[in-house]
Amino acid sequence: MELETEADGKLEAEVQTETIMALEREVKTQTEGESVERDPESDTRTGEVKRERETEPVLVCVSGSTPLLWRSADLRLVRERMGIVGTLVGSLARQPRQNCRLGRPLQLLLEEARLLKDTGRAVLVKGAESECDDDRVNVEVEESYTKHLQHSYEEQGRLALEEKKRVLQRVMTERFRDEALTDQPIRERLSSLKSSFSFPRSAMMVQLCTARARLGYAPDERDWLAADWTLPRDNKQEVRYRVYQDLRQQGYYITSAGKFGGDYLIYPGDPLRFHAHFIAVCVPIKSESPISDFLCLARLGANVKKTILLCSPSETESEGVIYTSIQWSGMV
Amino acid sequence: MERVGGSGDSAEESGDVAETRAGASGTEGDIPRNWILQHHKYRELMALDVGDTAQVYAAFLVYLDLLEKRRWLEVTSRGSAELQLVYLEGRESESQPRQLIVPLPGQRSLSHQGVRSLLSQPGPDGAPSPSLLLAAVAPDSTLAYYRFSRGFVVPEPPDSIQALECGRERRKRRRL
């Protein structure tokens, strides 16, 4: 009897998981296509706004030589429409002292930023850090913030005092109703409240803004600020970019593979749903390396259960990129 | 990885080398010191007149390893004039198809283009095979085999997923 009920429970759980997976698949196919037109219940105005936002280029702030995306709508757009994953490198406002879960900004690979720029989906702008170079601006901002904090503190103190008065009065009236106890001590407290009440600074509530109003620019301002791609392009970067472009075109999701000693990690779908299948190593097609290097790569791939993919852009334009898989044969 | 020693056992298929007894009284055995140079297969590979001595020697070591240690079947050798090397063909067992094995000295350098030209060699069935086994021979005769294939070869799923599937199977079996 027990076994049967257990079996039913487990069956149910499996059925449930399957339903959830089916739903997820549905959702995935919906968001992957042009989803705006297919949603009949949405307001036409919000539909228009959505379409506008999707065609509007995304703002990529280049800080030093690192391309960053700040707005959450942009992160989502870029991931859903273009399959660009990136890495979150910021801290979360409500969970600052840990680095297990990071927040915005999203750091892009150089290849990802370049692809966005080349397809016209993004505009590269010098990052907000350049605004902080001016110390004068900083001081003004700081002063206004402290003034605002002080004002908020006084306001909160006043409200706390009112609240305390109200509480004491309520207690007094209740006591008067229920028992014939003397309410003398409470009266005394009430009268001395104003003088004895203190609102400690540590009890003050401070609002931490998690959305920043000024993360975008007006279109003409943005175009004026748009920077040329200033980073030097060498052969190695060209090879990497061509491989990245080709893989992205084939629909694979790509992240950095620094941990594995390769160039990219290749996923068959979104990295949240799949393990990586390949470690891509980008080499020019004619450059020679000792056979022991292939041994290193093959062994590494065997240890982490991923196939090493040697990628080289071919010299003839028609062939695209040439891929060769290396696997350790396991013959011992 | 496999070490091939200087004097060892012979097997039926590698020919006419006499057996040696380690405990033989006094005599060194009938095997001369340079037995490799006198081995008929080695001479055959040299006679193909492709590749340098190092590559032919590597090919010979791989040949011995496949036949003697791993007991592969139908191991044959071929020379390639355009690539200037000797390579082997064989099958692991009755059920496996014939495949291409390319022996190379470990110190050699190889480019991606070189790998592709190896892959474009006609395989056992005449057409270029989709994958080949590269046998790298280290200076101390250690052998390492890797498989090069065209295109994308999806790896096996990681242990956690395999364990999950095994667990599911086990649970199903227990239920029945």
Coordinates of C-alpha atoms in Angstrom, one line a residue:
Chain A
M1 CA 0.0 0.0 0.0
E2 CA 2.7 2.4 1.0
L3 CA 4.7 1.7 -2.1
E4 CA 1.8 2.4 -4.3
T5 CA 1.1 5.8 -2.8
E6 CA 4.7 6.7 -3.0
A7 CA 4.7 5.6 -6.6
D8 CA 1.7 7.8 -7.3
G9 CA 3.3 10.8 -5.7
K10 CA 6.4 10.3 -7.8
L11 CA 4.4 9.8 -11.0
E12 CA 2.6 13.0 -10.2
A13 CA 5.8 14.9 -9.7
E14 CA 7.1 13.6 -13.0
V15 CA 3.9 14.6 -14.8
Q16 CA 4.1 18.0 -13.2
T17 CA 7.7 18.5 -14.3
E18 CA 6.8 17.5 -17.8
T19 CA 3.9 20.0 -17.9
I20 CA 6.2 22.7 -16.6
M21 CA 8.8 21.9 -19.2
A22 CA 6.2 22.0 -21.9
L23 CA 5.0 25.3 -20.7
E24 CA 8.5 26.6 -20.6
R25 CA 9.1 25.5 -24.2
E26 CA 5.9 27.3 -25.2
V27 CA 7.1 30.4 -23.5
K28 CA 10.5 30.1 -25.1
T29 CA 9.1 29.8 -28.6
Q30 CA 6.8 32.7 -28.0
T31 CA 9.6 35.0 -26.8
E32 CA 12.0 34.0 -29.5
G33 CA 9.8 35.1 -32.3
E34 CA 8.4 38.5 -33.0
S35 CA 6.3 38.5 -29.9
V36 CA 4.9 41.9 -30.0
E37 CA 2.4 41.4 -32.8
R38 CA 1.2 38.0 -31.4
D39 CA -0.1 39.4 -28.1
P40 CA -3.7 40.5 -28.8
E41 CA -4.6 41.7 -25.3
S42 CA -1.9 44.3 -25.0
D43 CA -2.8 47.9 -25.5
T44 CA -1.9 49.3 -28.9
R45 CA -0.1 52.1 -27.3
T46 CA 2.1 49.9 -25.1
G47 CA 2.6 47.7 -28.2
E48 CA 3.9 50.8 -30.1
V49 CA 6.2 51.7 -27.2
K50 CA 7.5 48.2 -27.1
R51 CA 8.2 48.2 -30.8
E52 CA 9.9 51.5 -30.6
R53 CA 12.2 50.4 -27.8
E54 CA 13.1 47.3 -29.7
T55 CA 14.1 49.1 -32.8
E56 CA 15.9 51.9 -30.8
P57 CA 19.6 51.1 -30.5
V58 CA 20.8 49.9 -27.1
L59 CA 23.3 52.1 -25.2
V60 CA 26.6 50.4 -24.5
C61 CA 28.8 52.4 -22.1
V62 CA 32.5 51.8 -22.8
S63 CA 34.3 52.2 -19.5
G64 CA 38.1 52.2 -20.3
S65 CA 38.0 49.3 -22.7
T66 CA 35.2 47.4 -21.1
P67 CA 31.8 47.5 -22.8
L68 CA 28.9 47.6 -20.2
L69 CA 25.2 47.5 -20.4
W70 CA 23.3 49.2 -17.6
R71 CA 19.6 49.2 -18.3
S72 CA 17.7 46.0 -17.4
A73 CA 15.4 46.4 -20.4
D74 CA 18.5 46.4 -22.6
L75 CA 19.9 43.3 -21.0
R76 CA 16.7 41.5 -21.5
L77 CA 16.4 42.6 -25.1
V78 CA 19.9 41.7 -26.0
R79 CA 19.6 38.2 -24.5
E80 CA 16.2 37.4 -25.9
R81 CA 16.7 38.8 -29.4
M82 CA 20.4 38.5 -30.1
G83 CA 21.4 35.7 -27.8
I84 CA 24.1 37.8 -26.2
V85 CA 24.7 36.5 -22.7
G86 CA 27.5 38.6 -21.1
T87 CA 28.5 38.5 -17.5
L88 CA 27.0 40.4 -14.6
V89 CA 29.7 42.2 -12.6
G90 CA 27.9 44.7 -10.4
S91 CA 26.7 44.3 -6.8
L92 CA 23.0 44.0 -5.8
A93 CA 21.7 47.0 -3.9
R94 CA 20.0 44.9 -1.2
Q95 CA 22.7 42.2 -1.0
P96 CA 26.0 44.1 -1.3
R97 CA 28.4 42.0 0.7
Q98 CA 28.5 38.8 -1.3
N99 CA 29.5 37.9 -4.8
C100 CA 27.5 34.7 -5.4
R101 CA 24.7 36.7 -7.1
L102 CA 25.8 39.8 -8.9
G103 CA 23.7 42.5 -10.6
R104 CA 24.1 45.1 -13.3
P105 CA 26.0 46.3 -15.2
L106 CA 26.4 43.5 -17.7
Q107 CA 29.9 43.2 -19.0
L108 CA 30.1 42.3 -22.7
L109 CA 32.9 40.5 -24.6
L110 CA 34.6 42.7 -27.1
E111 CA 33.2 40.5 -29.8
E112 CA 29.6 40.9 -28.4
A113 CA 29.9 44.7 -28.3
R114 CA 31.4 44.7 -31.8
L115 CA 28.6 42.6 -33.2
L116 CA 26.0 44.8 -31.6
K117 CA 27.6 47.9 -33.1
D118 CA 28.1 46.3 -36.6
T119 CA 24.5 45.2 -36.8
G120 CA 23.3 48.6 -35.8
R121 CA 21.6 47.4 -32.6
A122 CA 23.8 49.4 -30.3
V123 CA 25.6 52.7 -29.9
L124 CA 28.9 52.8 -28.1
V125 CA 29.2 55.7 -25.7
K126 CA 32.0 56.7 -23.3
G127 CA 31.0 55.5 -19.9
A128 CA 29.5 57.6 -17.1
E129 CA 32.8 57.5 -15.2
S130 CA 34.0 60.4 -17.3
E131 CA 31.5 62.6 -15.6
C132 CA 33.1 61.9 -12.2
D133 CA 36.4 63.4 -13.3
D134 CA 35.1 66.8 -12.4
D135 CA 35.4 67.2 -8.6
R136 CA 33.4 70.3 -8.4
V137 CA 30.3 68.5 -9.7
N138 CA 30.9 65.8 -7.1
V139 CA 30.9 68.3 -4.2
E140 CA 27.6 69.9 -5.2
V141 CA 26.0 66.5 -5.5
E142 CA 27.3 65.5 -2.1
E143 CA 26.0 68.7 -0.4
S144 CA 22.5 68.3 -1.9
Y145 CA 22.4 64.7 -0.8
T146 CA 23.4 65.5 2.8
K147 CA 20.8 68.3 2.9
H148 CA 18.2 65.9 1.7
L149 CA 19.2 63.3 4.3
Q150 CA 19.0 65.9 7.1
H151 CA 15.6 67.1 6.0
S152 CA 14.4 63.5 5.9
Y153 CA 15.8 62.9 9.4
E154 CA 13.9 65.8 10.8
E155 CA 10.7 64.9 9.1
Q156 CA 10.9 61.3 10.4
G157 CA 11.7 62.5 13.9
R158 CA 8.6 64.7 13.9
L159 CA 6.4 61.8 12.7
A160 CA 7.8 59.5 15.3
L161 CA 7.0 61.9 18.0
E162 CA 3.4 62.3 16.8
E163 CA 3.1 58.5 16.7
K164 CA 4.4 58.1 20.2
K165 CA 1.9 60.8 21.5
R166 CA -0.9 59.0 19.8
V167 CA 0.0 55.7 21.4
L168 CA 0.3 57.1 24.9
Q169 CA -3.1 58.8 24.6
R170 CA -4.7 55.7 23.4
V171 CA -3.3 53.8 26.3
M172 CA -4.5 56.4 28.6
T173 CA -8.1 56.4 27.3
E174 CA -8.2 52.6 27.4
R175 CA -7.0 52.4 31.0
F176 CA -9.5 55.0 32.0
R177 CA -12.3 52.9 30.5
D178 CA -11.3 49.6 31.9
E179 CA -10.0 50.2 35.4
A180 CA -10.0 52.9 37.9
L181 CA -6.3 52.9 37.9
T182 CA -4.5 56.1 38.1
D183 CA -3.1 57.2 34.9
Q184 CA -0.8 59.6 36.5
P185 CA 2.5 58.1 35.4
I186 CA 1.3 58.1 31.8
R187 CA 0.2 61.7 32.0
E188 CA 3.6 62.6 33.3
R189 CA 5.2 60.8 30.5
L190 CA 3.0 62.5 27.9
S191 CA 3.8 65.9 29.2
S192 CA 7.5 65.3 29.3
L193 CA 7.4 63.6 26.0
K194 CA 8.4 66.5 23.9
S195 CA 11.5 67.2 25.9
S196 CA 12.6 63.7 26.6
F197 CA 11.9 62.1 23.2
S198 CA 14.9 61.4 21.1
F199 CA 14.9 60.0 17.7
P200 CA 18.3 58.2 17.1
R201 CA 20.0 58.7 13.8
S202 CA 20.4 54.9 13.4
A203 CA 16.6 54.5 13.4
M204 CA 16.2 56.7 10.4
M205 CA 15.0 55.0 7.2
V206 CA 17.1 55.7 4.1
Q207 CA 15.9 55.0 0.6
L208 CA 18.4 53.2 -1.6
C209 CA 17.5 53.9 -5.2
T210 CA 17.6 50.7 -7.3
A211 CA 16.6 52.5 -10.5
R212 CA 18.6 55.4 -11.8
A213 CA 16.7 58.1 -13.7
R214 CA 19.6 59.2 -15.9
L215 CA 20.8 56.1 -17.7
G216 CA 19.8 57.2 -21.1
Y217 CA 20.4 60.1 -23.4
A218 CA 18.2 61.9 -25.9
P219 CA 18.8 60.6 -29.4
D220 CA 20.8 63.6 -30.7
E221 CA 22.9 63.8 -27.6
R222 CA 23.7 60.1 -27.8
D223 CA 24.7 60.3 -31.5
W224 CA 27.0 63.2 -30.6
L225 CA 28.6 61.2 -27.8
A226 CA 28.9 58.0 -29.8
A227 CA 32.5 56.9 -29.8
D228 CA 34.4 55.4 -32.6
W229 CA 35.7 51.9 -31.9
T230 CA 39.0 53.0 -30.5
L231 CA 40.4 49.6 -29.5
P232 CA 43.3 48.3 -31.7
R233 CA 42.4 45.4 -33.9
D234 CA 45.0 42.8 -34.2
N235 CA 45.0 39.5 -36.0
K236 CA 44.0 37.5 -33.0
Q237 CA 41.0 39.7 -32.3
E238 CA 39.9 39.4 -36.0
V239 CA 40.1 35.6 -35.8
R240 CA 38.1 35.6 -32.6
Y241 CA 35.5 37.9 -34.0
R242 CA 34.9 36.0 -37.2
V243 CA 34.5 32.8 -35.2
Y244 CA 32.1 34.5 -32.8
Q245 CA 30.0 35.9 -35.6
D246 CA 29.8 32.5 -37.3
L247 CA 28.8 30.6 -34.2
R248 CA 26.2 33.2 -33.2
Q249 CA 24.7 33.0 -36.7
Q250 CA 24.4 29.2 -36.3
G251 CA 22.4 29.9 -33.1
Y252 CA 24.8 28.8 -30.4
Y253 CA 25.1 30.8 -27.2
I254 CA 28.6 31.9 -26.4
T255 CA 30.3 32.9 -23.2
S256 CA 33.9 33.4 -22.2
A257 CA 36.0 30.3 -21.4
G258 CA 38.8 31.7 -19.4
K259 CA 38.3 29.0 -16.7
F260 CA 39.0 26.3 -19.3
G261 CA 41.9 27.7 -21.1
G262 CA 40.0 28.2 -24.3
D263 CA 38.4 31.2 -26.0
Y264 CA 34.7 30.5 -25.8
L265 CA 32.2 28.1 -24.2
I266 CA 29.6 27.0 -26.6
Y267 CA 26.0 26.2 -25.5
P268 CA 23.3 24.7 -27.6
G269 CA 20.8 27.0 -26.0
D270 CA 20.6 29.6 -23.2
P271 CA 23.3 28.9 -20.6
L272 CA 20.7 28.8 -17.8
R273 CA 19.2 25.7 -19.3
F274 CA 22.1 23.7 -20.7
H275 CA 25.6 22.7 -20.0
A276 CA 28.2 23.8 -22.4
H277 CA 29.1 21.3 -25.1
F278 CA 32.2 22.7 -26.6
I279 CA 35.3 24.7 -25.7
A280 CA 36.2 26.8 -28.7
V281 CA 39.8 27.5 -29.4
C282 CA 40.3 30.1 -32.1
V283 CA 43.5 29.7 -34.1
P284 CA 44.6 31.1 -37.5
I285 CA 44.4 28.3 -40.0
K286 CA 48.0 28.2 -40.8
S287 CA 49.6 28.8 -37.4
E288 CA 51.5 25.7 -36.1
S289 CA 51.5 24.4 -32.6
P290 CA 53.3 21.4 -31.1
I291 CA 51.3 18.2 -30.9
S292 CA 51.7 18.3 -27.1
D293 CA 49.4 21.4 -27.1
F294 CA 46.6 19.3 -28.6
L295 CA 47.2 16.7 -25.9
C296 CA 46.7 19.4 -23.2
L297 CA 43.4 20.5 -24.8
A298 CA 42.1 17.0 -25.4
R299 CA 42.8 15.9 -21.9
L300 CA 41.2 19.0 -20.4
G301 CA 38.1 18.5 -22.5
A302 CA 37.9 14.9 -21.5
N303 CA 38.1 15.9 -17.8
V304 CA 35.2 18.3 -18.0
K305 CA 33.2 16.3 -20.5
K306 CA 33.3 18.9 -23.3
T307 CA 34.6 18.6 -26.8
I308 CA 37.4 20.9 -27.8
L309 CA 36.6 22.7 -31.0
L310 CA 39.4 24.1 -33.1
C311 CA 38.0 27.1 -35.0
S312 CA 39.7 28.9 -37.8
P313 CA 38.3 31.3 -40.3
S314 CA 39.1 30.0 -43.8
E315 CA 41.1 32.2 -46.1
T316 CA 38.5 31.8 -48.8
E317 CA 35.4 33.9 -48.0
S318 CA 33.0 31.2 -49.3
E319 CA 34.0 28.6 -46.7
G320 CA 33.3 30.6 -43.6
V321 CA 34.8 29.1 -40.5
I322 CA 36.4 25.6 -40.4
Y323 CA 35.7 23.5 -37.3
T324 CA 37.5 20.4 -36.1
S325 CA 36.6 18.5 -32.9
I326 CA 39.3 17.0 -30.7
Q327 CA 38.5 14.3 -28.3
W328 CA 40.8 12.2 -26.2
S329 CA 40.4 8.7 -27.4
G330 CA 40.3 7.1 -24.0
M331 CA 42.6 4.3 -25.1
V332 CA 44.6 3.3 -22.1
Chain B
M1 CA 49.6 5.4 -22.8
E2 CA 51.8 2.5 -23.6
R3 CA 55.5 2.0 -23.3
V4 CA 57.1 -0.2 -26.0
G5 CA 60.3 -1.8 -24.6
G6 CA 63.5 -2.6 -26.5
S7 CA 63.2 -6.4 -26.1
G8 CA 60.0 -8.0 -25.4
D9 CA 57.6 -10.7 -26.4
S10 CA 56.8 -11.3 -29.9
A11 CA 53.4 -12.4 -31.1
E12 CA 52.4 -14.7 -33.9
E13 CA 51.4 -11.9 -36.3
S14 CA 54.5 -9.8 -36.1
G15 CA 56.7 -12.4 -37.6
D16 CA 59.9 -14.2 -37.2
V17 CA 61.5 -12.8 -34.1
A18 CA 62.6 -15.6 -31.8
E19 CA 61.3 -15.7 -28.2
T20 CA 63.7 -14.8 -25.4
R21 CA 63.7 -16.3 -22.0
A22 CA 64.6 -14.0 -19.1
G23 CA 65.9 -16.9 -17.1
A24 CA 67.9 -18.4 -19.9
S25 CA 71.1 -19.7 -18.6
G26 CA 73.9 -17.3 -19.4
T27 CA 72.8 -16.5 -23.0
E28 CA 71.4 -13.1 -23.9
G29 CA 68.8 -14.7 -26.0
D30 CA 68.6 -14.8 -29.8
I31 CA 67.4 -11.2 -30.1
P32 CA 70.0 -8.8 -31.4
R33 CA 70.2 -5.3 -30.0
N34 CA 69.0 -3.6 -33.1
W35 CA 66.1 -5.9 -33.6
I36 CA 63.8 -3.1 -34.7
L37 CA 66.0 -2.3 -37.7
Q38 CA 65.9 -5.9 -38.8
H39 CA 62.2 -6.3 -38.2
H40 CA 60.5 -7.2 -41.5
K41 CA 57.7 -4.7 -41.0
Y42 CA 60.1 -1.9 -40.2
R43 CA 61.9 -2.7 -43.3
E44 CA 58.7 -2.7 -45.3
L45 CA 57.7 0.7 -43.9
M46 CA 61.1 2.1 -44.7
A47 CA 60.8 0.7 -48.2
L48 CA 57.7 2.9 -48.8
D49 CA 60.2 5.7 -49.0
V50 CA 57.9 8.4 -47.6
G51 CA 58.4 10.3 -44.4
D52 CA 61.6 10.8 -42.4
T53 CA 63.1 8.1 -40.1
A54 CA 61.5 9.6 -37.1
Q55 CA 58.0 9.3 -38.6
V56 CA 58.6 5.7 -39.8
Y57 CA 59.9 4.7 -36.4
A58 CA 56.8 6.2 -34.8
A59 CA 54.6 4.3 -37.3
F60 CA 56.3 1.1 -36.4
L61 CA 55.8 1.6 -32.7
V62 CA 52.1 2.3 -33.2
Y63 CA 51.9 -0.7 -35.4
L64 CA 53.3 -2.9 -32.7
D65 CA 51.1 -1.3 -30.0
L66 CA 47.9 -1.8 -32.0
L67 CA 48.7 -5.4 -32.9
E68 CA 50.4 -6.7 -29.8
K69 CA 48.9 -4.9 -26.9
R70 CA 45.4 -3.9 -28.1
R71 CA 44.9 -6.9 -30.4
W72 CA 43.5 -4.8 -33.3
L73 CA 42.5 -6.6 -36.5
E74 CA 43.7 -6.2 -40.0
V75 CA 46.3 -3.5 -39.4
T76 CA 47.8 -2.5 -42.7
S77 CA 50.2 0.3 -43.6
R78 CA 50.1 2.8 -46.4
G79 CA 52.3 5.6 -47.6
S80 CA 51.2 9.0 -48.6
A81 CA 53.4 10.8 -51.1
E82 CA 51.8 14.3 -50.8
L83 CA 51.8 14.3 -47.0
Q84 CA 55.1 12.5 -46.8
L85 CA 54.2 10.1 -44.1
V86 CA 53.3 6.5 -43.4
Y87 CA 49.9 5.9 -41.9
L88 CA 48.0 2.8 -40.7
E89 CA 44.5 1.4 -41.1
G90 CA 42.8 -1.1 -38.9
R91 CA 39.8 -2.1 -36.9
E92 CA 39.4 -2.4 -33.1
S93 CA 37.2 -5.4 -33.2
E94 CA 34.8 -7.3 -35.5
S95 CA 32.0 -4.9 -34.8
Q96 CA 33.9 -1.7 -35.4
P97 CA 34.6 -0.3 -38.9
R98 CA 38.0 0.3 -40.2
Q99 CA 39.6 3.6 -39.4
L100 CA 42.6 5.7 -40.1
I101 CA 45.5 6.0 -37.7
V102 CA 48.2 8.7 -38.2
P103 CA 51.4 8.2 -36.2
L104 CA 53.4 11.3 -35.6
P105 CA 56.5 12.1 -33.5
G106 CA 55.4 14.2 -30.5
Q107 CA 57.8 17.0 -31.2
R108 CA 56.3 17.8 -34.5
S109 CA 54.2 20.9 -35.0
L110 CA 50.9 20.8 -36.7
S111 CA 48.6 23.5 -37.9
H112 CA 44.8 23.4 -38.3
Q113 CA 45.3 23.3 -42.0
G114 CA 47.6 20.3 -41.6
V115 CA 45.0 18.5 -39.5
R116 CA 42.4 19.1 -42.2
S117 CA 44.7 17.8 -44.9
L118 CA 45.2 14.6 -42.9
L119 CA 41.4 14.3 -42.6
S120 CA 41.0 14.8 -46.4
Q121 CA 43.1 11.6 -47.0
P122 CA 41.1 8.8 -48.5
G123 CA 40.0 6.5 -45.7
P124 CA 39.6 2.7 -45.7
D125 CA 36.6 2.9 -47.9
G126 CA 38.1 5.2 -50.4
A127 CA 36.3 8.4 -49.4
P128 CA 37.7 10.9 -46.9
S129 CA 36.8 9.6 -43.4
P130 CA 34.9 11.9 -41.0
S131 CA 37.5 11.3 -38.2
L132 CA 40.9 9.9 -37.7
L133 CA 43.0 8.7 -34.7
L134 CA 46.2 10.7 -34.2
A135 CA 48.9 8.7 -32.3
A136 CA 51.5 11.0 -30.8
V137 CA 54.8 9.2 -30.0
A138 CA 56.9 10.8 -27.3
P139 CA 60.7 10.5 -27.3
D140 CA 60.5 7.9 -24.6
S141 CA 58.1 5.8 -26.8
T142 CA 55.0 6.8 -24.8
L143 CA 51.9 6.7 -27.0
A144 CA 48.8 9.0 -26.8
Y145 CA 45.8 8.7 -29.1
Y146 CA 43.4 11.5 -29.9
R147 CA 40.5 11.6 -32.2
F148 CA 40.1 14.5 -34.7
S149 CA 36.8 14.8 -36.4
R150 CA 35.3 17.2 -38.9
G151 CA 32.6 19.6 -37.6
F152 CA 30.9 19.5 -34.2
V153 CA 30.9 16.3 -32.2
V154 CA 28.6 16.5 -29.2
P155 CA 30.2 15.1 -26.0
E156 CA 28.7 12.7 -23.5
P157 CA 26.4 14.3 -20.9
P158 CA 28.1 15.2 -17.6
D159 CA 28.1 12.9 -14.6
S160 CA 25.2 14.7 -12.8
I161 CA 22.8 14.1 -15.7
Q162 CA 24.0 10.5 -16.1
A163 CA 23.4 9.9 -12.4
L164 CA 20.0 11.5 -12.7
E165 CA 19.0 9.2 -15.6
C166 CA 20.4 6.2 -13.8
G167 CA 18.5 7.1 -10.7
R168 CA 15.3 7.4 -12.7
E169 CA 15.9 4.0 -14.2
R170 CA 16.5 2.5 -10.7
R171 CA 13.4 4.1 -9.3
K172 CA 11.3 2.8 -12.1
R173 CA 12.7 -0.7 -11.7
R174 CA 12.0 -0.6 -7.9
R175 CA 8.5 0.5 -8.6
L176 CA 7.8 -2.5 -10.8

